[in-house]
Short mmCIF file of N, CA and C in Angstrom, two decimals:
data_model
loop_
_atom_site.label_atom_id
_atom_site.label_comp_id
_atom_site.label_asym_id
_atom_site.label_seq_id
_atom_site.Cartn_x
_atom_site.Cartn_y
_atom_site.Cartn_z
N MET T 21 124.02 71.37 106.39
CA MET T 21 122.51 71.51 106.96
C MET T 21 122.08 70.77 108.51
N THR T 22 121.26 71.36 109.26
CA THR T 22 121.12 70.77 110.23
C THR T 22 119.11 69.85 109.34
N LEU T 23 119.08 69.26 110.21
CA LEU T 23 117.92 68.57 109.98
C LEU T 23 116.80 69.46 110.29
N ARG T 24 116.91 70.55 111.45
CA ARG T 24 115.30 71.36 111.23
C ARG T 24 115.88 72.00 109.84
N ALA T 25 117.07 72.70 109.75
CA ALA T 25 116.84 73.79 108.80
C ALA T 25 116.48 72.62 107.30
N ALA T 26 117.12 71.63 107.36
CA ALA T 26 116.39 70.96 106.41
C ALA T 26 114.80 71.07 105.84
N PHE T 27 114.08 70.27 107.11
CA PHE T 27 112.66 70.36 106.91
C PHE T 27 111.97 71.58 106.81
N LEU T 28 112.88 72.59 107.00
CA LEU T 28 112.46 74.16 106.96
C LEU T 28 112.07 74.33 105.29
N ALA T 29 113.64 73.79 104.81
CA ALA T 29 113.49 74.11 103.17
C ALA T 29 112.58 73.23 102.88
N SER T 30 112.34 72.33 102.92
CA SER T 30 111.41 71.18 102.57
C SER T 30 109.50 72.21 102.68
N THR T 31 109.27 72.45 103.83
CA THR T 31 107.77 72.61 103.80
C THR T 31 107.69 74.18 103.37
N LEU T 32 109.12 75.10 103.25
CA LEU T 32 108.03 76.41 102.38
C LEU T 32 108.23 75.83 101.13
N LEU T 33 108.44 74.56 100.63
CA LEU T 33 107.96 74.45 98.78
C LEU T 33 106.38 74.45 98.80
N VAL T 34 106.35 73.06 100.14
CA VAL T 34 104.67 73.10 100.49
C VAL T 34 103.79 74.00 100.93
N MET T 35 104.55 75.10 102.17
CA MET T 35 103.96 76.38 101.65
C MET T 35 103.00 77.05 100.31
N GLY T 36 104.19 77.05 99.18
CA GLY T 36 103.50 77.38 98.08
C GLY T 36 102.43 77.64 98.03
N ALA T 37 102.59 75.51 97.74
CA ALA T 37 101.27 75.26 97.02
C ALA T 37 100.10 75.03 98.01
N SER T 38 100.25 75.72 98.97
CA SER T 38 99.09 75.21 99.90
C SER T 38 98.63 76.61 100.56
N ALA T 39 99.41 77.90 100.08
CA ALA T 39 98.74 78.81 100.07
C ALA T 39 98.07 79.28 99.11
N HIS T 40 97.81 78.65 98.47
CA HIS T 40 96.41 79.32 97.41
C HIS T 40 95.33 78.71 97.98
N ALA T 41 95.57 77.47 98.86
CA ALA T 41 94.50 76.38 99.04
C ALA T 41 93.85 77.03 100.34
N GLN T 42 94.56 77.96 101.08
CA GLN T 42 93.62 78.31 102.54
C GLN T 42 93.62 80.15 102.38
N GLN T 43 93.57 80.83 101.93
CA GLN T 43 93.54 82.41 101.35
C GLN T 43 91.99 82.43 102.07
N ALA T 44 91.95 83.65 102.97
CA ALA T 44 90.74 83.61 103.68
C ALA T 44 91.11 85.30 103.39
N PRO T 45 89.93 86.17 103.47
CA PRO T 45 89.66 87.12 104.04
C PRO T 45 90.32 87.77 104.88
N ALA T 46 90.98 88.92 105.69
CA ALA T 46 91.55 89.57 106.53
C ALA T 46 92.65 88.46 107.18
N ALA T 47 93.20 87.08 106.18
CA ALA T 47 93.95 86.77 106.86
C ALA T 47 93.56 85.94 107.67
N ALA T 48 92.43 85.22 108.00
CA ALA T 48 92.46 84.80 108.87
C ALA T 48 93.09 82.80 108.82
N SER T 49 93.24 82.66 107.46
CA SER T 49 94.06 81.66 107.47
C SER T 49 95.33 81.92 107.27
N ALA T 50 96.15 81.65 107.57
CA ALA T 50 97.52 81.85 106.45
C ALA T 50 98.72 80.38 106.98
N PRO T 51 99.24 79.68 106.07
CA PRO T 51 99.47 78.71 105.73
C PRO T 51 101.23 79.41 106.38
N ALA T 52 102.12 78.24 107.19
CA ALA T 52 103.29 78.41 107.83
C ALA T 52 104.25 77.63 107.83
N PRO T 53 105.43 77.64 108.13
CA PRO T 53 106.78 76.56 108.06
C PRO T 53 106.68 75.57 108.97
N ALA T 54 106.93 74.88 108.91
CA ALA T 54 107.56 74.70 110.25
C ALA T 54 108.48 73.04 110.05
N ALA T 55 109.17 73.04 111.23
CA ALA T 55 110.71 71.80 110.99
C ALA T 55 109.70 70.66 111.74
N ALA T 56 110.76 69.99 111.15
CA ALA T 56 110.35 68.65 111.84
C ALA T 56 111.11 68.02 113.26
N ALA T 57 110.03 67.57 114.15
CA ALA T 57 110.92 67.39 115.24
C ALA T 57 111.65 65.60 115.35
N ALA T 58 110.53 65.35 114.10
CA ALA T 58 111.54 63.19 113.80
C ALA T 58 111.80 63.66 112.45
N PRO T 59 112.79 62.53 111.96
CA PRO T 59 113.19 62.28 110.85
C PRO T 59 111.78 61.76 109.84
N ALA T 60 111.90 62.02 108.32
CA ALA T 60 110.80 62.54 107.23
C ALA T 60 110.72 61.16 107.54
N THR T 61 110.93 59.94 107.49
CA THR T 61 111.38 59.21 107.36
C THR T 61 110.48 58.17 108.21
N ALA T 62 109.99 58.85 109.54
CA ALA T 62 109.09 58.33 110.70
C ALA T 62 107.22 58.42 110.21
N THR T 63 106.95 57.83 109.04
CA THR T 63 105.40 58.63 109.10
C THR T 63 104.57 58.73 110.05
N VAL T 64 103.82 59.61 110.25
CA VAL T 64 102.74 59.30 111.45
C VAL T 64 101.44 59.40 111.11
N THR T 65 100.40 59.07 111.43
CA THR T 65 98.86 59.40 111.05
C THR T 65 98.95 60.37 111.91
N VAL T 66 98.29 61.71 111.35
CA VAL T 66 98.44 62.90 112.25
C VAL T 66 96.68 62.98 112.03
N THR T 67 95.99 63.48 113.48
CA THR T 67 94.53 63.16 113.82
C THR T 67 93.08 64.54 114.24
N ALA T 68 92.40 65.05 113.43
CA ALA T 68 92.49 66.20 113.76
C ALA T 68 91.81 66.24 115.42
N GLY T 69 91.78 67.15 116.15
CA GLY T 69 91.53 67.77 117.51
C GLY T 69 92.78 66.82 118.32
N ALA T 70 93.63 66.28 118.16
CA ALA T 70 95.12 66.00 118.94
C ALA T 70 96.02 67.50 119.53
N ALA T 71 96.80 67.08 120.19
CA ALA T 71 97.33 68.12 120.35
C ALA T 71 98.46 68.26 119.82
N VAL T 72 99.25 69.44 120.26
CA VAL T 72 100.60 70.23 119.18
C VAL T 72 101.61 70.37 119.84
N THR T 73 102.68 69.74 120.43
CA THR T 73 103.59 70.44 121.50
C THR T 73 104.97 70.41 120.57
N ASP T 74 105.73 71.29 121.39
CA ASP T 74 107.22 71.72 120.25
C ASP T 74 107.95 70.75 121.07
N ALA T 75 109.06 70.35 120.28
CA ALA T 75 109.97 69.74 121.06
C ALA T 75 110.32 69.23 122.09
N LYS T 76 110.22 70.59 123.43
CA LYS T 76 110.59 70.33 124.19
C LYS T 76 109.09 70.38 125.66
N GLY T 77 107.54 69.70 124.58
CA GLY T 77 106.31 69.72 125.29
C GLY T 77 105.79 70.76 125.71
N GLY T 78 106.15 71.88 125.52
CA GLY T 78 105.46 73.46 125.26
C GLY T 78 104.17 73.02 124.45
N ALA T 79 103.04 73.72 124.99
CA ALA T 79 101.75 73.36 123.96
C ALA T 79 101.87 74.65 123.02
N VAL T 80 101.78 74.18 121.52
CA VAL T 80 101.58 74.79 120.55
C VAL T 80 100.47 74.94 120.25
N GLY T 81 99.21 74.06 120.24
CA GLY T 81 97.50 74.38 119.46
C GLY T 81 97.15 72.74 119.12
N THR T 82 96.35 72.63 118.25
CA THR T 82 96.02 71.65 118.68
C THR T 82 95.73 71.46 116.83
N ILE T 83 95.25 69.99 116.43
CA ILE T 83 95.32 69.66 115.00
C ILE T 83 93.55 70.06 114.74
N ALA T 84 93.56 71.24 113.55
CA ALA T 84 91.84 71.74 113.43
C ALA T 84 91.40 70.41 112.37
N SER T 85 92.20 70.32 111.27
CA SER T 85 92.03 69.34 110.30
C SER T 85 93.02 68.67 109.45
N VAL T 86 93.13 67.83 108.90
CA VAL T 86 93.89 67.12 107.95
C VAL T 86 93.68 66.72 106.42
N ASN T 87 94.45 66.97 105.02
CA ASN T 87 93.78 67.32 104.06
C ASN T 87 95.25 66.71 103.29
N GLY T 88 95.11 65.22 102.80
CA GLY T 88 95.78 64.44 102.58
C GLY T 88 97.00 64.64 103.08
N ASP T 89 98.25 65.38 102.62
CA ASP T 89 99.89 65.10 103.79
C ASP T 89 99.75 66.96 104.04
N VAL T 90 98.70 67.83 104.20
CA VAL T 90 98.90 68.91 105.02
C VAL T 90 98.04 68.70 106.77
N ALA T 91 98.65 69.36 107.33
CA ALA T 91 97.85 69.16 108.55
C ALA T 91 97.07 70.91 108.93
N VAL T 92 96.61 71.33 109.22
CA VAL T 92 96.06 72.91 109.98
C VAL T 92 96.53 72.97 110.99
N VAL T 93 97.33 73.48 112.20
CA VAL T 93 97.28 73.65 113.38
C VAL T 93 97.03 74.91 113.73
N ASP T 94 95.89 74.79 114.99
CA ASP T 94 94.93 76.01 114.90
C ASP T 94 96.29 76.20 116.61
N THR T 95 96.04 78.15 116.86
CA THR T 95 97.10 77.85 117.94
C THR T 95 96.00 78.98 118.38
N GLY T 96 95.10 79.23 118.41
CA GLY T 96 94.46 79.84 118.96
C GLY T 96 94.25 81.83 118.82
N ALA T 97 95.63 81.62 117.62
CA ALA T 97 96.08 83.19 117.24
C ALA T 97 96.05 83.01 115.48
N VAL T 98 96.85 81.83 115.08
CA VAL T 98 96.37 81.44 114.14
C VAL T 98 95.97 80.51 113.50
N LYS T 99 96.09 80.12 112.17
CA LYS T 99 95.75 78.58 111.45
C LYS T 99 96.85 78.21 110.63
N ALA T 100 97.98 77.73 111.01
CA ALA T 100 98.89 77.13 109.86
C ALA T 100 98.72 76.03 109.35
N SER T 101 99.05 75.82 108.26
CA SER T 101 99.23 74.56 107.19
C SER T 101 100.64 73.75 107.01
N ILE T 102 100.88 72.79 107.98
CA ILE T 102 102.24 72.21 107.81
C ILE T 102 101.68 70.78 107.33
N PRO T 103 103.64 70.40 106.78
CA PRO T 103 103.38 68.97 106.36
C PRO T 103 103.13 68.22 107.38
N VAL T 104 102.15 66.74 106.96
CA VAL T 104 102.03 66.05 107.99
C VAL T 104 103.44 64.89 108.20
N THR T 105 104.39 64.96 107.43
CA THR T 105 105.57 64.57 107.60
C THR T 105 106.93 65.55 109.38
N SER T 106 106.34 66.62 109.01
CA SER T 106 106.70 67.62 109.89
C SER T 106 106.14 67.06 111.54
N PHE T 107 105.52 65.92 111.79
CA PHE T 107 104.65 66.13 112.79
C PHE T 107 105.44 64.41 113.40
N ALA T 108 105.96 64.50 114.51
CA ALA T 108 106.21 63.16 115.25
C ALA T 108 105.14 62.60 116.89
N LYS T 109 104.92 61.45 116.65
CA LYS T 109 103.90 60.87 117.81
C LYS T 109 104.64 61.13 118.70
N THR T 110 103.85 62.05 120.10
CA THR T 110 104.43 61.86 121.16
C THR T 110 103.09 60.95 122.43
N ASP T 111 103.36 60.93 123.60
CA ASP T 111 102.66 60.29 124.46
C ASP T 111 101.43 60.93 124.73
N SER T 112 101.07 62.49 124.18
CA SER T 112 99.90 63.26 124.56
C SER T 112 99.46 63.53 122.96
N GLY T 113 100.08 63.38 122.36
CA GLY T 113 99.27 63.82 120.67
C GLY T 113 100.86 63.82 119.98
N PHE T 114 101.20 64.74 118.99
CA PHE T 114 101.98 65.03 118.45
C PHE T 114 102.83 66.19 118.54
N ALA T 115 103.97 66.26 117.99
CA ALA T 115 104.98 67.63 118.60
C ALA T 115 105.32 68.22 116.81
N ILE T 116 105.95 69.19 116.81
CA ILE T 116 106.64 69.69 115.62
C ILE T 116 107.46 70.36 116.35
N GLY T 117 108.77 71.05 115.23
CA GLY T 117 110.10 71.31 115.99
C GLY T 117 110.40 72.62 116.05
N MET T 118 108.58 73.73 116.61
CA MET T 118 108.62 74.75 116.47
C MET T 118 108.05 74.87 117.65
N THR T 119 108.18 76.17 118.00
CA THR T 119 107.46 76.40 119.47
C THR T 119 106.18 77.47 119.07
N LYS T 120 105.29 77.80 119.80
CA LYS T 120 104.01 78.34 119.60
C LYS T 120 104.45 79.82 118.98
N THR T 121 105.10 80.74 119.79
CA THR T 121 105.92 81.92 118.82
C THR T 121 106.16 81.42 118.00
N GLU T 122 107.66 81.32 117.26
CA GLU T 122 107.68 80.33 116.27
C GLU T 122 106.54 80.34 115.31
N LEU T 123 105.83 79.55 115.44
CA LEU T 123 104.67 79.34 114.41
C LEU T 123 104.32 80.34 114.15
N GLU T 124 103.62 80.95 114.76
CA GLU T 124 102.45 82.11 115.16
C GLU T 124 103.50 83.49 114.15
N ALA T 125 104.90 83.54 114.68
CA ALA T 125 105.81 84.54 114.01
C ALA T 125 105.39 83.92 112.34
N ALA T 126 105.97 82.99 112.24
CA ALA T 126 106.18 81.92 110.80
C ALA T 126 104.76 82.52 109.56
N ALA T 127 103.28 82.16 110.55
CA ALA T 127 102.45 82.48 109.78
C ALA T 127 102.20 83.86 109.51
N LYS T 128 102.40 84.68 110.46
CA LYS T 128 101.81 85.99 110.36
C LYS T 128 102.92 86.79 109.39
N GLY T 129 104.11 86.97 109.60
CA GLY T 129 105.42 86.58 108.29
C GLY T 129 104.77 86.28 106.89
N ALA T 130 104.32 84.99 107.13
CA ALA T 130 103.57 84.82 105.55
C ALA T 130 102.86 85.24 105.20
N SER T 131 101.94 84.96 106.09
CA SER T 131 100.30 86.02 105.65
C SER T 131 100.39 87.24 104.33
N ALA T 132 101.77 88.18 105.44
CA ALA T 132 101.93 89.79 105.00
C ALA T 132 102.18 89.54 103.86
N ALA T 133 103.18 88.60 103.78
CA ALA T 133 104.26 88.35 102.40
C ALA T 133 103.34 88.29 101.29
N GLN T 134 102.11 87.23 101.42
CA GLN T 134 101.11 86.68 100.70
C GLN T 134 100.24 88.18 100.39
N GLN T 135 99.76 88.70 101.14
CA GLN T 135 98.97 89.71 100.89
C GLN T 135 99.86 90.89 100.22
N GLU T 136 101.00 91.40 100.49
CA GLU T 136 101.93 92.45 99.65
C GLU T 136 101.77 92.23 98.54
N GLN T 137 102.41 90.42 98.23
CA GLN T 137 102.34 90.19 96.95
C GLN T 137 101.45 90.19 95.86
N PHE T 138 99.95 90.03 97.07
CA PHE T 138 99.04 89.92 95.73
C PHE T 138 98.41 91.61 95.70
N LEU T 139 98.34 92.32 96.59
CA LEU T 139 98.22 93.55 96.49
C LEU T 139 99.37 94.59 95.20
N ALA T 140 100.35 93.66 94.82
CA ALA T 140 101.05 94.61 93.98
C ALA T 140 100.72 93.92 92.49
N SER T 141 100.29 92.42 92.70
CA SER T 141 99.59 92.12 91.10
C SER T 141 98.30 92.78 90.86
N LEU T 142 97.59 93.90 91.68
CA LEU T 142 96.62 94.31 91.20
C LEU T 142 96.57 95.74 90.04
N ALA T 143 95.87 95.28 88.96
CA ALA T 143 95.97 95.55 87.60
C ALA T 143 94.69 95.92 87.17
N PRO T 144 94.82 97.09 86.17
CA PRO T 144 93.11 97.36 85.36
C PRO T 144 92.83 96.20 84.95
N GLY T 145 91.50 95.83 84.82
CA GLY T 145 90.89 94.72 83.97
C GLY T 145 90.32 93.69 85.11
N LEU T 146 90.95 93.39 86.41
CA LEU T 146 91.12 92.31 87.26
C LEU T 146 89.74 92.30 87.77
N ALA T 147 88.82 91.58 87.69
CA ALA T 147 87.53 91.46 88.83
C ALA T 147 87.78 91.49 90.39
N ILE T 148 86.70 92.19 90.50
CA ILE T 148 86.48 92.43 91.89
C ILE T 148 84.96 91.41 92.38
N SER T 149 85.16 91.10 93.47
CA SER T 149 83.67 90.48 93.82
C SER T 149 83.65 90.62 95.41
N ASP T 150 82.42 90.06 96.06
CA ASP T 150 82.21 90.84 97.46
C ASP T 150 82.74 89.19 98.15
N GLN T 151 82.21 89.24 99.35
CA GLN T 151 82.57 87.93 100.29
C GLN T 151 82.40 86.96 99.91
N HIS T 152 80.98 86.98 99.50
CA HIS T 152 79.94 85.83 98.79
C HIS T 152 80.16 85.18 97.45
N GLY T 153 80.90 85.86 96.70
CA GLY T 153 81.50 85.22 95.45
C GLY T 153 80.36 86.25 94.51
N GLY T 154 79.71 87.44 94.55
CA GLY T 154 79.42 88.16 93.67
C GLY T 154 79.97 89.18 92.99
N ALA T 155 79.68 89.14 91.63
CA ALA T 155 80.60 90.31 91.21
C ALA T 155 80.41 92.06 92.00
N VAL T 156 81.34 92.18 92.12
CA VAL T 156 80.44 94.08 92.07
C VAL T 156 81.64 95.18 91.24
N GLY T 157 82.58 94.59 90.67
CA GLY T 157 83.04 95.22 88.94
C GLY T 157 84.13 95.12 89.13
N THR T 158 85.60 95.66 88.33
CA THR T 158 86.84 95.37 88.02
C THR T 158 87.59 96.84 87.76
N ILE T 159 88.79 96.50 88.42
CA ILE T 159 89.59 97.93 88.73
C ILE T 159 90.01 98.47 87.42
N GLU T 160 89.73 99.45 87.09
CA GLU T 160 90.02 100.94 86.37
C GLU T 160 91.24 101.18 86.58
N ALA T 161 92.12 101.14 87.50
CA ALA T 161 93.28 102.07 87.71
C ALA T 161 93.73 101.69 88.92
N VAL T 162 94.98 101.84 88.79
CA VAL T 162 95.90 101.77 90.26
C VAL T 162 96.70 103.08 90.38
N GLU T 163 96.37 103.78 91.29
CA GLU T 163 97.02 104.93 91.33
C GLU T 163 97.62 104.98 92.79
N GLY T 164 99.34 104.60 92.68
CA GLY T 164 99.58 104.20 94.42
C GLY T 164 99.02 103.44 95.12
N ASP T 165 98.25 104.28 96.46
CA ASP T 165 97.61 103.28 97.45
C ASP T 165 96.36 103.12 97.13
N LEU T 166 95.77 103.64 95.68
CA LEU T 166 93.92 103.89 95.97
C LEU T 166 94.09 103.21 94.67
N VAL T 167 92.81 102.03 94.46
CA VAL T 167 92.56 101.31 93.63
C VAL T 167 90.95 102.06 93.25
N THR T 168 90.86 102.48 91.54
CA THR T 168 89.37 102.66 91.20
C THR T 168 89.00 101.45 90.75
N VAL T 169 87.48 101.27 91.36
CA VAL T 169 86.77 100.23 90.83
C VAL T 169 85.66 100.42 90.41
N ALA T 170 85.66 100.23 88.95
CA ALA T 170 84.49 100.19 88.32
C ALA T 170 82.96 99.60 88.49
N THR T 171 81.84 99.84 88.97
CA THR T 171 80.48 98.97 88.39
C THR T 171 79.92 99.96 87.72
N PRO T 172 79.18 98.38 86.87
CA PRO T 172 78.16 99.19 86.02
C PRO T 172 77.57 100.83 86.18
N ASN T 173 77.13 101.11 87.09
CA ASN T 173 76.85 102.43 87.67
C ASN T 173 77.28 103.28 88.03
N ALA T 174 78.39 103.28 88.39
CA ALA T 174 79.50 103.91 89.21
C ALA T 174 80.94 103.56 89.24
N LYS T 175 81.73 104.91 90.35
CA LYS T 175 82.91 104.49 90.16
C LYS T 175 83.81 104.78 91.66
N ALA T 176 84.53 103.46 92.47
CA ALA T 176 84.78 104.45 93.44
C ALA T 176 86.18 103.77 93.74
N LYS T 177 87.30 105.00 94.27
CA LYS T 177 88.38 105.02 94.97
C LYS T 177 88.43 104.24 96.08
N LEU T 178 89.23 103.50 96.37
CA LEU T 178 89.23 101.89 97.62
C LEU T 178 90.57 102.04 97.43
N PRO T 179 90.81 102.30 99.57
CA PRO T 179 92.57 102.24 99.52
C PRO T 179 92.89 100.86 99.07
N LYS T 180 94.01 100.33 99.02
CA LYS T 180 94.59 99.19 98.42
C LYS T 180 94.17 98.34 99.71
N SER T 181 93.92 98.34 100.64
CA SER T 181 93.92 97.72 101.94
C SER T 181 92.55 96.73 102.20
N ALA T 182 91.41 97.61 101.61
CA ALA T 182 90.52 97.30 101.46
C ALA T 182 90.42 95.96 100.42
N ILE T 183 91.08 95.65 100.16
CA ILE T 183 90.91 94.49 99.10
C ILE T 183 91.71 93.26 99.61
N VAL T 184 90.97 92.21 99.55
CA VAL T 184 92.24 91.00 99.26
C VAL T 184 92.18 89.98 98.61
N GLN T 185 93.02 89.51 99.02
CA GLN T 185 92.49 87.63 98.27
C GLN T 185 92.08 86.95 98.52
N GLY T 186 90.62 86.37 97.71
CA GLY T 186 90.05 85.83 98.46
C GLY T 186 90.36 84.02 97.21
N PRO T 187 89.58 83.48 97.92
CA PRO T 187 89.57 81.95 96.73
C PRO T 187 89.27 81.93 94.98
N ASN T 188 88.80 82.96 94.62
CA ASN T 188 88.59 83.01 93.47
C ASN T 188 89.51 84.39 92.76
N GLY T 189 90.36 85.27 93.16
CA GLY T 189 90.47 86.32 93.04
C GLY T 189 90.38 87.37 94.36
N ALA T 190 90.10 88.72 93.25
CA ALA T 190 90.46 89.90 94.31
C ALA T 190 88.82 90.15 95.04
N VAL T 191 88.86 90.51 96.66
CA VAL T 191 87.46 90.63 97.15
C VAL T 191 87.65 91.64 98.16
N ILE T 192 86.16 91.97 98.03
CA ILE T 192 86.18 93.76 98.90
C ILE T 192 84.79 93.32 100.19
N GLY T 193 84.82 93.88 100.96
CA GLY T 193 83.69 93.67 102.15
C GLY T 193 82.84 94.75 101.49
N MET T 194 81.95 94.72 100.43
CA MET T 194 80.82 95.33 100.33
C MET T 194 80.29 94.75 98.71
N THR T 195 78.88 94.33 98.73
CA THR T 195 78.05 93.90 97.59
C THR T 195 78.51 95.02 96.34
N GLN T 196 78.27 94.80 95.05
CA GLN T 196 77.91 95.79 94.09
C GLN T 196 76.89 96.74 94.27
N ALA T 197 75.87 96.79 95.29
CA ALA T 197 74.43 97.70 95.30
C ALA T 197 75.13 98.68 96.27
N GLN T 198 76.53 98.05 97.63
CA GLN T 198 76.89 98.90 99.05
C GLN T 198 77.69 100.28 98.34
N LEU T 199 78.97 99.58 97.16
CA LEU T 199 79.80 100.32 96.52
C LEU T 199 78.90 101.56 96.13
N GLU T 200 77.97 101.27 94.88
CA GLU T 200 77.42 102.11 94.41
C GLU T 200 77.00 103.06 95.12
N ALA T 201 75.60 102.48 96.21
CA ALA T 201 75.19 103.63 97.54
C ALA T 201 76.41 104.58 98.12
N ALA T 202 77.40 103.89 97.80
CA ALA T 202 78.72 104.81 99.05
C ALA T 202 78.85 105.58 97.78
N ALA T 203 79.25 105.36 96.89
CA ALA T 203 79.87 105.92 95.51
C ALA T 203 79.17 107.25 95.54
N LYS T 204 77.54 107.14 95.59
CA LYS T 204 76.84 108.01 94.87
C LYS T 204 76.96 109.10 96.33
N ALA T 205 76.96 108.37 97.68
CA ALA T 205 76.21 109.41 98.63
C ALA T 205 78.19 110.04 98.91
N SER T 206 79.20 109.70 97.97
CA SER T 206 80.46 110.69 98.45
C SER T 206 80.50 111.62 97.69
N THR T 207 79.98 111.57 96.44
CA THR T 207 79.84 112.64 95.20
C THR T 207 78.75 113.94 95.78
N PRO T 208 80.39 114.83 95.23
CA PRO T 208 79.43 116.55 95.91
C PRO T 208 77.82 116.35 94.85
N PRO T 209 77.11 117.16 95.90
CA PRO T 209 76.09 117.59 94.38
C PRO T 209 76.42 118.59 93.51
N ALA T 210 76.26 118.33 92.34
CA ALA T 210 76.52 119.05 91.05
C ALA T 210 75.86 120.63 91.77
N GLY T 211 76.43 121.72 90.80
CA GLY T 211 75.82 123.05 91.30
C GLY T 211 76.75 124.55 91.40
#
């Protein structure tokens, strides 16, 4: 097993743990694996704001934040959580063992896989919140790509794609009042 493959495998373990802490609507932030550019025994102090390059010196992005043993690298297109053990100190900042293109592809792939897994877990009784954490209702039924959300005053069928995983569970982009108004407006008049 190469050094790059060994660090990629260890990063996948960290990715699973950090994935839950980094969820955001519309996949604005996604954890991604990264391979190390230096041996794991060489611990460096990773600092926010520092430049990140690949092993050949190509620009990858900047370190947006550091939380414990995980740093978030912002490439401009994605934000990826990477273990600090995957960084090597360079004259201009830090280096990782992936190019910008590889990191972005890994982050987008991880994000899509997480959303797919989340959508598969939607089930009746699951609470739905708005983007500010306000209660909207609960899932009443899941039929193919449609989810019936029941509020105290209405029921609405939404596409699964309208639901994302937030920090505290399932989230939609409407408040309870907005969903109820939309459901009322889409109901044909009786007659």
